[in-house]
Coordinates of C-alpha atoms in Angstrom, one line a residue:
M143 CA -0.5 -0.2 0.0
T144 CA 1.4 3.2 -0.6
T145 CA 1.4 5.9 1.5
H146 CA 1.1 9.9 0.2
T147 CA 2.3 12.7 2.4
A148 CA 0.4 15.4 2.5
T149 CA 2.8 18.6 1.6
S150 CA 0.1 21.3 0.5
G151 CA 0.1 24.8 3.0
Q152 CA 3.3 23.4 4.2
G153 CA 6.5 25.1 3.1
P154 CA 9.3 23.0 1.6
V155 CA 10.9 20.3 4.1
H156 CA 14.0 19.6 3.7
G157 CA 16.0 17.2 6.5
G158 CA 13.1 16.9 8.3
H159 CA 13.7 20.4 9.4
E160 CA 12.3 24.0 7.5
R161 CA 14.9 27.3 6.5
P162 CA 14.8 29.4 9.3
Q163 CA 13.5 32.6 8.3
E164 CA 15.6 36.0 8.8
P165 CA 14.3 38.6 10.6
P166 CA 13.7 41.1 8.9
Q167 CA 17.2 44.0 8.8
S168 CA 16.0 47.3 10.7
Q169 CA 16.5 50.1 9.7
P170 CA 17.8 52.9 12.2
G171 CA 16.8 56.3 9.6
W172 CA 17.6 59.9 11.4
S173 CA 18.1 58.1 14.2
F174 CA 21.6 58.1 14.6
L175 CA 22.0 61.6 14.7
R176 CA 20.5 62.1 18.6
S177 CA 24.0 60.1 19.1
R178 CA 26.8 62.1 20.9
R179 CA 29.7 61.6 18.3
W180 CA 26.6 63.6 16.8
L181 CA 25.6 66.0 19.2
G182 CA 29.5 67.0 19.6
Y183 CA 29.4 67.8 15.9
Y184 CA 26.8 70.1 17.0
V185 CA 28.4 71.7 19.9
L186 CA 31.9 72.1 16.7
L187 CA 29.3 73.9 14.4
V188 CA 27.8 76.1 17.1
I189 CA 31.5 77.1 18.4
F190 CA 32.7 78.1 15.3
C191 CA 29.0 79.9 14.2
I192 CA 30.4 82.1 17.9
V193 CA 33.6 82.6 16.5
C194 CA 32.6 83.1 12.6
V195 CA 30.3 85.6 14.1
W196 CA 32.6 87.8 16.1
L197 CA 35.4 87.7 14.0
A198 CA 32.4 89.4 11.7
D199 CA 31.5 91.9 13.6
W200 CA 35.1 93.1 14.4
Q201 CA 35.4 93.6 10.7
F202 CA 32.5 95.8 10.6
D203 CA 33.8 97.7 13.5
R204 CA 37.3 97.8 11.9
R205 CA 35.4 99.1 8.8
A206 CA 33.4 101.6 10.9
D207 CA 36.3 103.6 12.3
A208 CA 37.4 103.2 9.0
R209 CA 34.4 105.4 7.7
A210 CA 35.2 107.8 10.7
E211 CA 38.2 108.1 9.8
I212 CA 36.9 109.3 6.3
A213 CA 34.9 112.0 7.3
R214 CA 37.0 113.6 9.9
I215 CA 39.0 113.8 6.9
E216 CA 37.2 114.8 4.7
Q217 CA 35.6 117.8 7.5
N218 CA 38.6 118.9 9.2
Y219 CA 41.2 118.7 6.5
D220 CA 41.2 121.1 3.7
A221 CA 38.0 123.0 6.5
A222 CA 39.8 127.0 7.0
A223 CA 42.0 127.2 9.6
I224 CA 41.0 127.6 13.5
P225 CA 42.7 130.0 16.1
L226 CA 44.6 127.1 18.1
D227 CA 43.2 128.3 21.4
D228 CA 39.7 128.0 19.7
A229 CA 40.1 124.0 18.7
V230 CA 42.2 123.5 21.8
P231 CA 41.0 125.4 24.9
D232 CA 42.9 123.3 27.3
P233 CA 45.8 122.9 26.4
A234 CA 45.8 118.6 27.8
G235 CA 43.3 118.2 26.4
F236 CA 41.8 117.4 22.9
D237 CA 38.5 116.1 21.0
E238 CA 40.3 113.7 18.9
D239 CA 37.3 111.8 17.2
T240 CA 36.6 116.1 16.3
L241 CA 39.3 117.9 15.5
K242 CA 41.8 115.3 14.8
W243 CA 43.2 117.0 10.6
Q244 CA 41.3 120.6 11.9
T245 CA 43.6 123.2 10.1
A246 CA 44.7 125.6 13.0
T247 CA 46.5 129.1 12.9
V248 CA 49.0 129.1 15.9
R249 CA 51.3 132.3 16.7
G250 CA 54.7 132.6 18.0
E251 CA 58.2 132.1 18.0
Y252 CA 60.1 128.9 17.3
L253 CA 62.9 128.3 20.5
G254 CA 65.6 125.6 21.3
N255 CA 67.3 122.5 19.1
P256 CA 64.3 120.3 17.3
F257 CA 63.9 117.1 18.6
L258 CA 63.4 113.9 16.3
A259 CA 61.3 111.6 16.5
R260 CA 62.9 108.6 15.6
N261 CA 62.6 105.0 13.4
R262 CA 60.1 107.0 10.6
P263 CA 59.9 106.0 7.6
G264 CA 59.5 107.7 4.3
L265 CA 60.9 108.4 0.0
E266 CA 64.8 107.6 1.2
G267 CA 64.2 104.8 4.4
V268 CA 64.1 105.0 7.6
G269 CA 64.8 108.7 9.2
S270 CA 62.9 110.8 11.9
H271 CA 60.6 114.1 12.1
L272 CA 61.5 116.7 13.0
L273 CA 60.4 118.8 16.0
Q274 CA 60.7 122.3 16.9
A275 CA 59.2 124.0 20.6
L276 CA 57.3 126.7 19.6
R277 CA 56.0 129.1 22.6
T278 CA 52.8 131.0 21.1
D279 CA 51.7 134.2 21.9
Q280 CA 50.1 133.1 24.9
G281 CA 53.6 131.5 26.9
L282 CA 52.7 128.2 26.1
M283 CA 55.5 125.0 24.4
F284 CA 53.6 124.0 21.3
I285 CA 55.0 120.8 19.2
V286 CA 55.0 121.5 15.7
D287 CA 55.5 118.3 13.1
R288 CA 58.6 120.5 10.3
G289 CA 58.1 116.7 8.1
W290 CA 60.5 113.4 7.9
V291 CA 64.2 113.8 8.1
P292 CA 66.4 111.7 6.4
V293 CA 68.9 111.3 9.6
N294 CA 68.2 108.1 11.9
G295 CA 68.1 108.1 16.1
N296 CA 71.7 106.9 15.9
E297 CA 73.3 109.9 14.1
A298 CA 71.6 112.4 15.9
N299 CA 72.8 110.6 18.9
A300 CA 75.8 110.5 18.4
G301 CA 77.1 114.3 18.0
D302 CA 75.3 118.1 16.9
A303 CA 76.0 117.4 13.3
W304 CA 72.8 116.2 12.3
L305 CA 71.3 120.2 13.3
D306 CA 73.6 120.6 10.4
S307 CA 71.7 118.4 7.5
I308 CA 68.1 119.8 8.4
P309 CA 66.8 122.7 8.3
A310 CA 66.4 125.0 10.3
A311 CA 63.6 127.2 11.5
P312 CA 62.7 130.2 11.4
T313 CA 63.5 133.2 14.0
G314 CA 61.8 135.9 15.2
P315 CA 57.4 136.2 15.3
V316 CA 56.2 133.5 12.6
E317 CA 52.9 132.8 12.0
V318 CA 51.9 128.5 11.6
D319 CA 48.9 126.7 9.7
V320 CA 49.1 123.5 11.4
R321 CA 46.7 119.9 11.1
L322 CA 46.3 119.5 14.9
R323 CA 46.7 115.4 16.1
A324 CA 46.3 113.7 19.5
S325 CA 49.0 112.6 21.6
E326 CA 51.1 109.3 20.5
P327 CA 51.2 106.6 23.6
Q328 CA 54.5 106.3 25.3
I329 CA 56.3 103.1 23.6
A330 CA 56.7 100.7 26.6
G331 CA 60.6 100.0 27.1
R332 CA 62.0 102.4 23.9
L333 CA 63.2 105.6 26.4
A334 CA 64.0 109.0 25.1
Q335 CA 67.9 109.0 24.0
G336 CA 69.1 112.9 23.8
S337 CA 67.0 114.7 21.3
T338 CA 66.0 111.0 19.7
V339 CA 62.2 110.1 20.8
A340 CA 59.9 106.8 20.1
S341 CA 56.7 108.3 20.1
I342 CA 54.3 112.0 20.7
N343 CA 53.8 111.4 23.9
L344 CA 54.1 114.7 23.9
P345 CA 54.3 115.1 28.3
E346 CA 57.9 113.2 27.9
I347 CA 58.7 115.9 25.0
A348 CA 57.5 118.1 27.8
R349 CA 59.5 116.7 30.1
I350 CA 62.8 115.9 28.1
G351 CA 62.5 120.2 27.2
G352 CA 61.9 121.7 31.1
F353 CA 58.9 122.6 28.6
D354 CA 56.5 124.7 32.1
E355 CA 53.9 125.0 30.2
A356 CA 53.4 123.1 27.2
Y357 CA 49.9 121.4 25.2
T358 CA 50.2 118.3 26.3
G359 CA 47.2 116.4 24.1
A360 CA 47.5 117.7 20.4
Y361 CA 50.5 118.4 18.9
G362 CA 50.5 119.8 14.4
M363 CA 51.9 118.8 11.4
L364 CA 52.9 121.7 9.1
I365 CA 51.5 122.9 6.9
G366 CA 53.1 125.8 6.0
E367 CA 54.6 128.8 8.0
T368 CA 55.4 132.6 7.9
P369 CA 57.5 133.4 7.2
K370 CA 58.9 130.7 4.4
A371 CA 61.5 128.2 5.8
E372 CA 62.5 124.8 4.8
T373 CA 61.6 122.5 5.8
G374 CA 61.2 118.4 6.1
V375 CA 59.4 116.3 4.0
L376 CA 56.2 117.1 4.4
P377 CA 53.9 114.3 4.1
E378 CA 51.1 112.9 2.0
P379 CA 47.5 113.5 2.4
P380 CA 46.4 111.0 4.3
E381 CA 43.4 107.8 1.9
R382 CA 40.1 107.9 1.8
D383 CA 39.8 103.8 1.9
E384 CA 37.7 102.2 4.2
G385 CA 39.8 99.0 3.0
P386 CA 38.3 95.3 2.1
H387 CA 36.5 94.9 6.2
L388 CA 32.7 94.4 4.6
S389 CA 33.7 92.0 2.4
Y390 CA 36.1 89.7 5.5
A391 CA 33.2 90.7 7.3
L392 CA 30.9 88.7 4.3
Q393 CA 33.6 86.0 4.0
W394 CA 32.7 85.2 7.5
Y395 CA 28.9 84.5 7.2
V396 CA 29.8 82.9 4.1
F397 CA 32.3 79.8 6.3
I398 CA 28.9 80.1 8.3
L399 CA 26.9 79.2 4.8
I400 CA 29.4 76.5 3.6
A401 CA 29.8 74.5 7.5
A402 CA 26.1 74.3 8.1
F403 CA 25.7 72.5 4.0
G404 CA 28.7 70.2 5.2
V405 CA 27.2 69.0 8.4
V406 CA 23.9 68.3 6.4
Y407 CA 25.8 66.6 3.5
A408 CA 28.0 64.7 6.8
A409 CA 23.3 62.9 8.1
R410 CA 22.6 62.2 4.9
Q411 CA 25.7 60.2 3.3
E412 CA 25.4 58.7 7.0
H413 CA 22.1 58.0 6.1
R414 CA 22.3 56.7 3.5
G415 CA 24.8 54.4 4.1
L416 CA 22.7 52.9 8.0
N417 CA 19.8 52.5 5.5
A418 CA 20.8 51.0 2.7
G419 CA 18.0 49.4 0.3
S420 CA 15.7 50.8 2.5
E421 CA 12.5 52.2 0.4
A422 CA 13.5 55.9 1.1
V423 CA 16.0 55.0 0.3
L424 CA 15.8 53.5 -2.4
R425 CA 14.1 56.7 -3.9
Q426 CA 16.5 59.2 -3.4
Q427 CA 19.3 55.7 -5.1
R428 CA 15.8 57.2 -8.8
R429 CA 15.8 60.3 -7.6
A430 CA 19.4 61.0 -8.0
A431 CA 19.7 58.5 -11.4
A432 CA 16.7 60.7 -13.2
R433 CA 18.5 64.1 -12.4
K434 CA 21.5 62.3 -14.1
A435 CA 19.9 61.4 -16.3
R436 CA 18.1 64.5 -17.4
R437 CA 21.5 67.0 -17.7
G438 CA 23.8 64.1 -19.2
T439 CA 27.5 62.5 -18.4
T440 CA 29.5 65.3 -17.9
D441 CA 33.6 65.0 -19.9
A442 CA 35.1 64.2 -16.3
E443 CA 32.5 60.9 -16.3
E444 CA 33.4 59.9 -19.3
E445 CA 37.1 59.7 -19.4
D446 CA 36.5 58.5 -16.7
A447 CA 34.8 55.3 -17.2
F448 CA 37.1 55.2 -20.5
L449 CA 40.2 55.0 -18.5
E450 CA 38.4 52.1 -17.0
Q451 CA 37.8 48.9 -19.7

């Protein structure tokens, strides 16, 4: 008698055992974005953005300073001269924000030997600015910068021979037109040596010159004097250029966009790798293939295909 084994409704049997079915592969989706590693990426991105914003604001501040300087030059550089007493009523003070480059007139008489502000660049190399004390009609000492001379600090400190090589100030009563500048800060560790000073620091010049009453807030850059006399090389007008600060500031914001795009791109790439075969990734691949088919192959892709043959 033949025995028939019913197989209807049952899976294939191999050696009396059913083949175990593999569990479906888990798809993490976007959950990896909550991992500790990605939280670290977020922190780095936030720190990077803060630094970029700070640097951009710094460039905006520098641009604002440059534009304020341009405004002062345009307002004061070629303005009509006003009496020094009106421009600087307090000899110890100076409103640089308002009066820098303001033209002023002072009357008096040059006295004594000049000072040299050493290590100043000029057309012939490194020299000095020629500083001459002028006693005003009111009895105060006012420092006038009479231009650049090709005398360095070592020459000046070696003796008095340099006095014969510089233009002498006019003698007797003189009327001087100047552009006002603020006293320069004193340079730490660089002191006055003989007749030379490291900076046009007016309190220091008053001290070494023995001036009891002097203007210590502002000095004057020579424009012209009556009677006329030979001077050093007078400076060219300052440039009215705000510089590249605006483009640099915007550049830092571009860096923020690039960094954010990089993080998004890295997240998408990791999502595709962790979810390979998922419906979402397959849809992305189909869309990418369709875009590539529409635009055709590029020259670089054709070259790569040729090299792979």
